[in-house]
Structure formats: C-alpha cells, structure tokens
Short mmCIF file of C-alpha atoms (C1' of nucleotides) in Angstrom, two decimals:
data_model
loop_
_atom_site.label_atom_id
_atom_site.label_comp_id
_atom_site.label_asym_id
_atom_site.label_seq_id
_atom_site.Cartn_x
_atom_site.Cartn_y
_atom_site.Cartn_z
CA MET A 22 -18.25 43.80 5.05
CA ALA A 23 -17.79 41.80 1.76
CA ALA A 24 -16.16 38.73 1.98
CA THR A 25 -12.38 38.91 0.52
CA SER A 26 -10.51 36.63 -1.52
CA THR A 27 -8.17 35.57 1.55
CA ASP A 28 -11.74 33.90 2.73
CA THR A 29 -11.84 30.26 3.62
CA GLY A 30 -15.17 28.29 3.90
CA ASP A 31 -18.26 30.70 3.95
CA ARG A 32 -19.29 29.83 0.55
CA PRO A 33 -22.05 32.42 -1.00
CA LEU A 34 -19.21 33.85 -3.13
CA HIS A 35 -20.66 35.25 -6.35
CA PRO A 36 -19.00 34.61 -9.26
CA VAL A 37 -18.11 36.50 -12.41
CA ALA A 38 -19.11 35.50 -15.61
CA ARG A 39 -18.03 32.36 -16.99
CA GLU A 40 -17.04 33.96 -19.87
CA LEU A 41 -14.68 36.64 -18.16
CA ALA A 42 -13.48 33.73 -15.96
CA ALA A 43 -12.22 32.11 -19.45
CA SER A 44 -10.41 34.93 -20.14
CA THR A 45 -6.63 34.64 -19.56
CA GLY A 46 -6.17 38.79 -19.40
CA PHE A 47 -8.91 38.84 -17.21
CA LEU A 48 -7.37 36.39 -14.80
CA LEU A 49 -3.84 37.78 -14.96
CA ALA A 50 -5.24 41.15 -14.26
CA ARG A 51 -7.37 39.58 -11.35
CA LEU A 52 -4.28 37.55 -9.66
CA GLY A 53 -2.19 40.57 -10.28
CA VAL A 54 -4.35 42.55 -7.85
CA ALA A 55 -4.67 39.70 -5.91
CA PHE A 56 -0.86 39.37 -5.20
CA ARG A 57 -0.09 43.03 -5.14
CA GLY A 58 -2.61 42.76 -2.35
CA THR A 59 -1.00 40.14 -0.32
CA ALA A 60 1.88 41.82 -0.71
CA VAL A 61 1.07 45.15 0.31
CA VAL A 62 -0.27 43.79 3.87
CA ALA A 63 3.02 41.55 4.28
CA VAL A 64 4.79 44.27 3.57
CA ASP A 65 2.88 46.71 5.79
CA ASP A 66 2.78 44.36 8.66
CA ALA A 67 6.49 43.86 8.64
CA GLY A 68 6.97 47.72 9.11
CA PHE A 69 7.64 48.40 5.32
CA GLU A 70 6.55 50.54 2.83
CA ILE A 71 5.51 48.74 -0.60
CA HIS A 72 8.18 50.79 -2.61
CA ASP A 73 11.35 50.07 -0.31
CA TYR A 74 12.20 47.22 -1.98
CA PRO A 75 11.89 48.00 -5.73
CA VAL A 76 13.85 51.08 -5.12
CA LEU A 77 16.29 49.70 -2.45
CA ALA A 78 16.94 46.39 -5.09
CA ILE A 79 17.93 48.95 -7.98
CA LEU A 80 20.14 50.67 -5.79
CA GLY A 81 21.86 47.55 -4.48
CA GLU A 82 22.34 46.57 -7.88
CA ALA A 83 23.77 49.35 -9.73
CA ASP A 84 24.81 52.80 -7.64
CA ARG A 85 24.94 55.94 -8.74
CA GLU A 86 21.32 55.90 -9.83
CA THR A 87 19.92 59.02 -10.35
CA GLN A 88 16.33 60.01 -9.68
CA ALA A 89 15.03 60.10 -12.88
CA THR A 90 15.92 56.67 -13.65
CA ILE A 91 14.53 55.21 -11.08
CA ALA A 92 11.55 56.30 -11.39
CA ASP A 93 11.09 55.30 -14.79
CA ALA A 94 12.23 51.71 -13.87
CA ILE A 95 9.58 51.47 -11.13
CA GLY A 96 6.57 53.55 -13.21
CA LEU A 97 6.41 55.70 -10.76
CA ASP A 98 6.22 59.33 -10.93
CA PRO A 99 9.34 61.62 -10.63
CA SER A 100 7.26 63.90 -8.07
CA ARG A 101 6.07 61.05 -6.15
CA LEU A 102 9.69 59.51 -5.78
CA VAL A 103 10.45 62.48 -3.94
CA ALA A 104 8.74 61.89 -0.68
CA LEU A 105 9.73 57.79 -0.91
CA LEU A 106 13.52 58.85 -0.90
CA ASP A 107 12.76 61.46 1.43
CA SER A 108 11.32 58.75 3.69
CA LEU A 109 14.44 56.33 2.71
CA GLU A 110 17.11 59.00 3.50
CA ARG A 111 15.46 59.63 7.28
CA ARG A 112 15.47 56.01 8.06
CA ASP A 113 19.43 55.98 6.79
CA LEU A 114 18.85 53.64 3.96
CA VAL A 115 19.66 56.05 1.30
CA VAL A 116 21.72 58.98 0.71
CA ARG A 117 21.67 61.78 -1.88
CA ALA A 118 23.93 63.65 -3.32
CA ARG A 119 24.57 66.46 -6.06
CA ASP A 120 26.02 65.24 -9.37
CA PRO A 121 29.43 67.36 -9.15
CA HIS A 122 29.45 67.29 -13.17
CA ASP A 123 25.99 68.19 -13.15
CA ARG A 124 24.70 70.37 -10.55
CA ARG A 125 20.87 69.49 -11.15
CA ARG A 126 21.13 65.86 -10.69
CA HIS A 127 20.74 64.05 -7.35
CA VAL A 128 22.74 60.91 -7.37
CA VAL A 129 21.11 58.14 -4.94
CA ARG A 130 22.98 55.71 -3.24
CA ILE A 131 22.18 52.84 -0.63
CA THR A 132 24.12 52.91 2.51
CA ALA A 133 25.21 49.92 4.72
CA ALA A 134 21.87 49.98 6.65
CA GLY A 135 20.11 50.04 3.51
CA ARG A 136 22.06 46.80 2.47
CA VAL A 137 20.81 45.11 5.42
CA GLU A 138 17.33 46.32 4.77
CA LEU A 139 17.37 45.41 1.71
CA GLY A 140 18.10 41.64 2.96
CA ARG A 141 15.02 41.28 5.13
CA LEU A 142 12.81 42.59 2.35
CA ARG A 143 14.36 40.13 0.10
CA ALA A 144 13.68 37.62 2.54
CA LEU A 145 10.19 38.57 3.05
CA ALA A 146 9.62 39.03 -0.77
CA GLY A 147 10.68 35.29 -0.91
CA ARG A 148 8.11 33.79 1.64
CA ILE A 149 5.23 36.07 -0.18
CA GLU A 150 6.28 34.82 -3.32
CA GLU A 151 6.81 30.88 -1.98
CA ALA A 152 3.10 31.20 0.00
CA PHE A 153 1.47 32.57 -3.10
CA PHE A 154 2.64 30.23 -5.54
CA GLU A 155 2.15 27.40 -3.39
CA PRO A 156 -0.51 25.55 -5.57
CA LEU A 157 2.04 25.04 -8.14
CA ALA A 158 4.93 22.39 -8.55
CA ASP A 159 8.53 23.75 -9.09
CA GLY A 160 8.26 22.91 -12.96
CA GLU A 161 4.86 24.84 -13.11
CA ARG A 162 6.26 27.89 -11.32
CA ALA A 163 9.08 27.55 -13.64
CA ALA A 164 6.72 27.06 -16.79
CA LEU A 165 4.72 30.42 -15.84
CA HIS A 166 7.49 32.34 -15.47
CA GLU A 167 8.70 31.68 -18.98
CA LEU A 168 5.68 32.65 -19.93
CA LEU A 169 5.21 35.83 -18.21
CA VAL A 170 8.91 36.56 -19.23
CA ARG A 171 7.77 36.07 -23.05
CA LEU A 172 4.53 38.34 -22.41
CA ALA A 173 6.70 41.02 -20.33
CA GLU A 174 9.23 41.29 -23.34
CA ARG A 175 6.21 42.54 -25.37
CA HIS A 176 4.47 44.51 -22.81
CA ASP A 177 6.75 45.91 -20.19
CA PRO A 178 10.31 45.32 -21.29
CA ARG A 179 11.59 47.43 -18.42
CA CYS A 180 11.07 43.77 -16.51
CA CYS A 181 13.24 41.87 -18.53
CA PRO A 182 17.19 43.25 -18.50
CA LEU A 183 18.93 42.76 -21.22
CA ASP A 184 21.79 40.61 -19.73
CA ASP A 185 19.28 38.58 -17.96
CA PRO A 186 19.40 34.77 -18.51
CA ASP A 187 15.73 34.39 -18.34
CA CYS A 188 15.15 37.01 -21.39
CA MET B 76 6.69 62.74 -20.76
CA ALA B 77 8.46 59.49 -19.39
CA ALA B 78 8.58 56.20 -22.23
CA THR B 79 5.32 54.02 -21.34
CA SER B 80 5.26 50.12 -21.85
CA THR B 81 4.24 50.49 -25.62
CA ASP B 82 6.63 52.32 -26.53
CA THR B 83 8.66 50.85 -29.66
CA GLY B 84 12.50 51.35 -30.14
CA ASP B 85 13.30 54.52 -28.26
CA ARG B 86 16.04 52.52 -26.36
CA PRO B 87 16.62 54.56 -22.94
CA LEU B 88 14.48 52.28 -20.90
CA HIS B 89 15.75 51.95 -17.19
CA PRO B 90 15.23 48.32 -16.20
CA VAL B 91 14.10 47.01 -12.81
CA ALA B 92 16.31 45.35 -10.41
CA ARG B 93 17.22 41.82 -11.66
CA GLU B 94 16.11 40.24 -8.70
CA LEU B 95 12.50 41.97 -9.02
CA ALA B 96 12.17 40.50 -13.12
CA ALA B 97 13.08 37.05 -11.50
CA SER B 98 9.85 37.32 -9.28
CA THR B 99 7.30 35.45 -10.60
CA GLY B 100 4.91 37.44 -8.53
CA PHE B 101 6.02 40.71 -9.31
CA LEU B 102 5.89 40.21 -13.28
CA LEU B 103 2.20 38.65 -12.69
CA ALA B 104 1.34 42.43 -10.79
CA ARG B 105 3.07 44.40 -13.55
CA LEU B 106 1.07 42.06 -16.56
CA GLY B 107 -1.66 42.57 -15.00
CA VAL B 108 -1.76 46.31 -14.84
CA ALA B 109 -0.32 46.42 -18.20
CA PHE B 110 -3.33 44.18 -19.62
CA ARG B 111 -5.77 46.44 -18.09
CA GLY B 112 -4.15 49.50 -19.41
CA THR B 113 -4.65 48.40 -22.82
CA ALA B 114 -8.22 47.21 -21.84
CA VAL B 115 -8.94 50.48 -20.62
CA VAL B 116 -7.79 52.12 -23.54
CA ALA B 117 -9.22 49.76 -26.12
CA VAL B 118 -12.79 49.96 -24.40
CA ASP B 119 -12.78 53.88 -24.04
CA ASP B 120 -11.89 54.28 -27.75
CA ALA B 121 -14.72 52.07 -28.33
CA GLY B 122 -16.84 54.29 -26.44
CA PHE B 123 -17.64 52.14 -23.67
CA GLU B 124 -16.86 52.03 -19.84
CA ILE B 125 -14.38 49.43 -18.31
CA HIS B 126 -17.16 47.78 -16.11
CA ASP B 127 -19.71 47.55 -18.92
CA TYR B 128 -18.53 44.19 -19.85
CA PRO B 129 -18.42 42.57 -16.65
CA VAL B 130 -21.63 43.65 -15.56
CA LEU B 131 -23.78 43.12 -18.49
CA ALA B 132 -21.98 39.55 -19.03
CA ILE B 133 -23.16 38.46 -15.66
CA LEU B 134 -26.37 39.60 -16.26
CA GLY B 135 -26.21 37.84 -19.82
CA GLU B 136 -25.63 34.46 -17.62
CA ALA B 137 -27.80 34.98 -15.10
CA ASP B 138 -30.59 37.37 -15.07
CA ARG B 139 -32.66 38.80 -11.86
CA GLU B 140 -29.37 39.56 -10.46
CA THR B 141 -29.54 41.54 -7.52
CA GLN B 142 -27.11 44.47 -7.23
CA ALA B 143 -25.23 43.01 -3.67
CA THR B 144 -24.34 39.81 -5.65
CA ILE B 145 -23.03 42.12 -9.14
CA ALA B 146 -20.87 44.14 -6.51
CA ASP B 147 -19.45 40.86 -5.01
CA ALA B 148 -18.76 39.40 -7.89
CA ILE B 149 -17.01 41.75 -10.00
CA GLY B 150 -15.31 43.29 -6.83
CA LEU B 151 -16.82 46.61 -6.85
CA ASP B 152 -18.16 48.40 -3.85
CA PRO B 153 -22.00 48.37 -3.59
CA SER B 154 -22.18 51.89 -3.45
CA ARG B 155 -20.25 52.46 -6.55
CA LEU B 156 -22.54 50.04 -8.61
CA VAL B 157 -25.02 52.65 -8.29
CA ALA B 158 -23.69 55.06 -10.48
CA LEU B 159 -22.50 52.20 -12.91
CA LEU B 160 -25.75 50.88 -13.14
CA ASP B 161 -27.34 54.66 -13.77
CA SER B 162 -25.25 54.45 -16.74
CA LEU B 163 -26.21 51.54 -17.99
CA GLU B 164 -29.91 52.23 -17.41
CA ARG B 165 -29.89 55.86 -19.19
CA ARG B 166 -28.38 53.67 -22.34
CA ASP B 167 -31.44 51.37 -22.24
CA LEU B 168 -28.93 48.30 -21.65
CA VAL B 169 -30.12 47.08 -17.76
CA VAL B 170 -33.59 47.78 -15.98
CA ARG B 171 -33.91 47.80 -12.45
CA ALA B 172 -37.52 46.77 -10.89
CA ARG B 173 -38.18 46.21 -7.30
CA ASP B 174 -38.23 42.97 -6.33
CA PRO B 175 -41.77 42.33 -5.23
CA HIS B 176 -40.92 39.50 -2.33
CA ASP B 177 -38.44 42.08 -0.90
CA ARG B 178 -39.51 45.44 -1.70
CA ARG B 179 -35.55 46.43 -0.69
CA ARG B 180 -34.49 44.75 -3.60
CA HIS B 181 -33.64 45.66 -7.05
CA VAL B 182 -33.61 43.02 -9.66
CA VAL B 183 -31.37 43.94 -12.31
CA ARG B 184 -32.11 42.42 -15.74
CA ILE B 185 -30.03 42.85 -19.16
CA THR B 186 -32.34 44.08 -22.01
CA ALA B 187 -32.22 43.28 -25.90
CA ALA B 188 -30.20 46.18 -26.39
CA GLY B 189 -28.06 45.23 -23.71
CA ARG B 190 -27.47 41.82 -25.32
CA VAL B 191 -26.20 43.47 -28.56
CA GLU B 192 -24.20 45.77 -26.84
CA LEU B 193 -22.83 42.14 -24.66
CA GLY B 194 -22.12 40.93 -28.09
CA ARG B 195 -19.90 44.00 -29.04
CA LEU B 196 -18.19 43.72 -25.90
CA ARG B 197 -17.60 40.30 -26.31
CA ALA B 198 -15.64 40.59 -29.93
CA LEU B 199 -13.83 43.47 -28.68
CA ALA B 200 -12.88 41.76 -25.58
CA GLY B 201 -11.63 38.80 -27.65
CA ARG B 202 -9.40 41.13 -29.82
CA ILE B 203 -7.69 42.74 -27.19
CA GLU B 204 -7.04 39.45 -25.65
CA GLU B 205 -5.78 38.27 -29.15
CA ALA B 206 -3.34 41.14 -29.52
CA PHE B 207 -2.08 41.15 -26.09
CA PHE B 208 -1.12 37.10 -26.49
CA GLU B 209 0.26 37.56 -29.30
CA PRO B 210 3.74 36.27 -28.53
CA LEU B 211 2.36 32.91 -27.28
CA ALA B 212 1.75 29.98 -29.38
CA ASP B 213 -2.00 28.62 -28.81
CA GLY B 214 -0.75 25.77 -26.65
CA GLU B 215 1.43 28.40 -24.69
CA ARG B 216 -1.76 30.37 -23.62
CA ALA B 217 -3.83 27.24 -22.92
CA ALA B 218 -1.09 26.27 -20.67
CA LEU B 219 -1.02 29.64 -18.98
CA HIS B 220 -4.49 29.64 -18.53
CA GLU B 221 -4.38 26.40 -16.71
CA LEU B 222 -1.87 27.66 -14.14
CA LEU B 223 -3.79 30.98 -13.69
CA VAL B 224 -6.81 29.02 -12.93
CA ARG B 225 -4.93 26.67 -10.61
CA LEU B 226 -3.66 29.86 -9.04
CA ALA B 227 -7.18 31.94 -9.08
CA GLU B 228 -9.07 28.64 -7.01
CA ARG B 229 -6.82 29.65 -4.30
CA HIS B 230 -6.50 33.21 -4.14
CA ASP B 231 -10.03 34.85 -6.38
CA PRO B 232 -12.43 31.76 -6.22
CA ARG B 233 -15.19 34.15 -7.64
CA CYS B 234 -13.04 33.67 -11.11
CA CYS B 235 -13.73 29.93 -10.82
CA PRO B 236 -17.32 29.12 -11.36
CA LEU B 237 -17.62 25.54 -9.80
CA ASP B 238 -19.42 24.26 -12.90
CA ASP B 239 -16.64 25.64 -15.28
CA PRO B 240 -14.94 22.95 -17.25
CA ASP B 241 -11.64 24.69 -16.72
CA CYS B 242 -11.99 24.49 -12.77
"C1'" DT C 30 16.00 77.98 -23.69
"C1'" DA C 31 15.94 72.93 -21.79
"C1'" DT C 32 16.44 69.95 -18.07
"C1'" DT C 33 16.67 68.05 -12.71
"C1'" DG C 34 14.64 67.66 -8.88
"C1'" DT C 35 10.95 70.06 -5.97
"C1'" DT C 36 6.42 71.83 -4.35
"C1'" DA C 37 1.76 72.54 -5.46
"C1'" DT C 38 -2.72 71.31 -7.58
"C1'" DA C 39 -5.85 68.52 -9.24
"C1'" DC C 40 -8.21 64.43 -10.51
"C1'" DT C 41 -9.52 59.43 -10.17
"C1'" DC C 42 -10.25 55.63 -7.34
"C1'" DT C 43 -11.91 53.41 -3.49
"C1'" DA C 44 -13.57 52.93 1.32
"C1'" DT C 45 -16.42 54.53 4.84
"C1'" DA C 46 -20.17 56.76 6.77
"C1'" DA C 47 -24.70 57.98 7.29
"C1'" DC C 48 -29.51 58.38 5.06
"C1'" DT C 49 -34.21 55.82 3.42
"C1'" DA C 50 -37.01 52.54 2.74
"C1'" DT C 51 -38.33 48.26 3.82
"C1'" DA C 52 -38.22 43.94 6.32
"C1'" DT D 179 -33.05 45.83 15.06
"C1'" DA D 180 -31.28 44.48 10.40
"C1'" DT D 181 -30.77 44.71 5.49
"C1'" DA D 182 -30.70 46.81 0.56
"C1'" DG D 183 -29.80 50.56 -1.99
"C1'" DT D 184 -28.55 55.45 -2.09
"C1'" DT D 185 -26.42 59.47 -1.04
"C1'" DA D 186 -21.98 61.83 0.77
"C1'" DT D 187 -17.99 62.60 2.42
"C1'" DA D 188 -12.95 61.48 3.29
"C1'" DG D 189 -9.01 59.33 1.74
"C1'" DA D 190 -5.39 57.39 -0.78
"C1'" DG D 191 -3.08 57.13 -5.33
"C1'" DT D 192 -1.97 59.34 -9.70
"C1'" DA D 193 -1.34 62.79 -13.18
"C1'" DT D 194 -0.19 67.70 -14.21
"C1'" DA D 195 1.37 72.36 -13.91
"C1'" DA D 196 4.20 75.54 -12.12
"C1'" DC D 197 8.90 76.43 -9.64
"C1'" DA D 198 13.96 76.92 -8.42
"C1'" DA D 199 18.30 75.63 -9.89
"C1'" DT D 200 21.41 74.49 -13.42
"C1'" DA D 201 23.12 73.52 -17.82
#
DNA sequence: TATTGTTATACTCTATAACTATA
DNA sequence: TATAGTTATAGAGTATAACAATA
C-alpha cells in the first residue's frame, strides 16, 4: 500500500513539483481533501454517515425545510438526498410530511432524537477541527478563517449566510 | 438545473447551516473543490487533461523519475498513472524507457515538446490562480499561503519539498 | 405544461486484485 | 519469493434521464 498522509516517520515520501507546492490553490485543494478524509474516517468510526451533520444542522437552524432547499445548500443532487433522508428517517432523526399547501412538496423536520444526535455530531466536528488545525495558534486560525470567508463570498456564497457576522 | 457556485445574481441560494459556515475545515474543503472545479474546466477548455501539469512539472524538475515515485507524489494509483503516461507519450510530451540497471523499471523523461507544453500549462495555472485569489490583496495571499504551508507540513508533507524556502 | 420527489440508468473515479517480466 | 508496471474488475460517487403525483 502507498504511504498515506497520516504516516509518521517512514520518510521516502516523493514530493510534488516545487512549482506546484508554491501554488496556493493547489495547497487549498490538497488540504481540502485531507480535511475531508480525516472527517470521513472519524465520522465513520463514530457510526455516522458523512452527510448526517450538514443535513441535521440545517434542519436544526431552520425547520420546515423542503428537500430541494436542503439539496441546494449542501451541494447534493436531489436524487441522492432521497436515500440520505431515508436513512435519517429510519433512525427517527428526521420526519418527512406532505406540505398541505403544495402536496408535491415534502417538508422535512428534525426530531428530538435528531437534536440529540446533532449535538453529538457537533462535538465530534469540534474535535476533528481542533485536531486538524492544531499546528496553528488561535490568532492564526482566526486569520485563516477570515481569509477563507473572503474567498467563499466570491466562489461559494452558500457558505456565507447573509446574516453571519463573519461575512 | 441547480444554481452553481459561479452564478451571479439570481439570488435564491440556500445557505448551509451557520454552524457549518463557521467551521474553517468545512470552508477549506468547499473552497478546495471550488478551486479544483474551476481548474478542471479551464484546463479542459485549453485542451489539456487535469493531471498533465502535475506530471510534467515533476518531470521538469527532476527527470529520470520512475512511475512509482510519480504516482506517490501526485497521490494517484500506479494503475491509473499508466493511462495518463500513455496519453502523454502519444502526444510526445514524455518518453518511457527501460532502466538498464533494473529492467522491470520504466524511467520517464520529459521531452523538448513536453517542456514547451509545460510552459503553457504553467502560464495557464498562473491565470487560474490569479482569478481565484483576486478577492485577496497580495499580502493576504502570502499570509494565506504561509498558513496553508504550515498545515501541509502536518497533513500532506508531499506538498512541502524539504528544500523549499516556504517550508 | 411545469414542478417535486422518486426511481432507474449511465458515467466517472477510485480501489483492488490478478498477470507479466524481471529481480 | 518479491517487485514494477500493466491489465481487468468491481465499487463508490456523481450526474442524467425518465416517471408519478400534483400544481
């Protein structure tokens, strides 16, 4: 098996080209997949699915969400969201109900059990974040976050709620 | 079709949960895929394949590379690298030759035409980078890069050549 | 006719496992 | 027996298209 990014001291790592390492966008992309990778294994180890948190979090903040709005927010195809909500519903973390005003729509709500699970996921996410950004001091983390928010305003505005004080 | 991140003013964007937008790791991951997405379309529009640049760049800096070292550096499975090198070889951008000291090995070298193409890709990468980080001032870009390098030292050391002054 | 959620299908990536030729 | 490259296969993830119910 090839060495992974979490290996420690077995040093025959073959580096990328220096001109690529000098590219901020390249680093951004590589670190993005690195973060997602650690999150996926941590979430999986804890018995969750990777998309549980984004969905439950959105329902925790604004219930009465419809499936199309959830899919749009988390960048998931509506057809994929179906199986995801099926899974959450089987675990009694969300409920789907027909919208009486437009019976084509499903209104999705988080349940009490869903809020408990959301709390666990939030704590887990905090631990993942803490471990990943451990090399940076608090001030540096804040500076990084602010720079990323500035980029997100341009390139991924769904990550910048208009009433978010960070934006 | 769902609105994409490159849309301009048609505003019914559904934001992610505020608690997710507050997560630096989440922003990192989302912006990483956003950058990669813009790079993929720009490279494709220019008639290249997305992995051409990492491979040619590594060969441009240190020729006599073997396939295993290239695959390890750019985080690609050796079996996938085969087709990639086939494509580059068909276009006469690289050559494969048996290593006389170990006839199992292929030594991969960049050609003169490959160096020309590498120059084009380097210029294109520069334009992509410039466009993506346009919201940030020069000093902010440098600060961001330095913070990302610090994280890469921990989480993706292949992105940090040991003799790189940035590291 | 258009839209919401759903189902079915296809396509891309990626990971794994065999195969060959060398060592 | 083990290794480098290759090929073949299978799996996950994603995108696209068709469908039923409702507007």
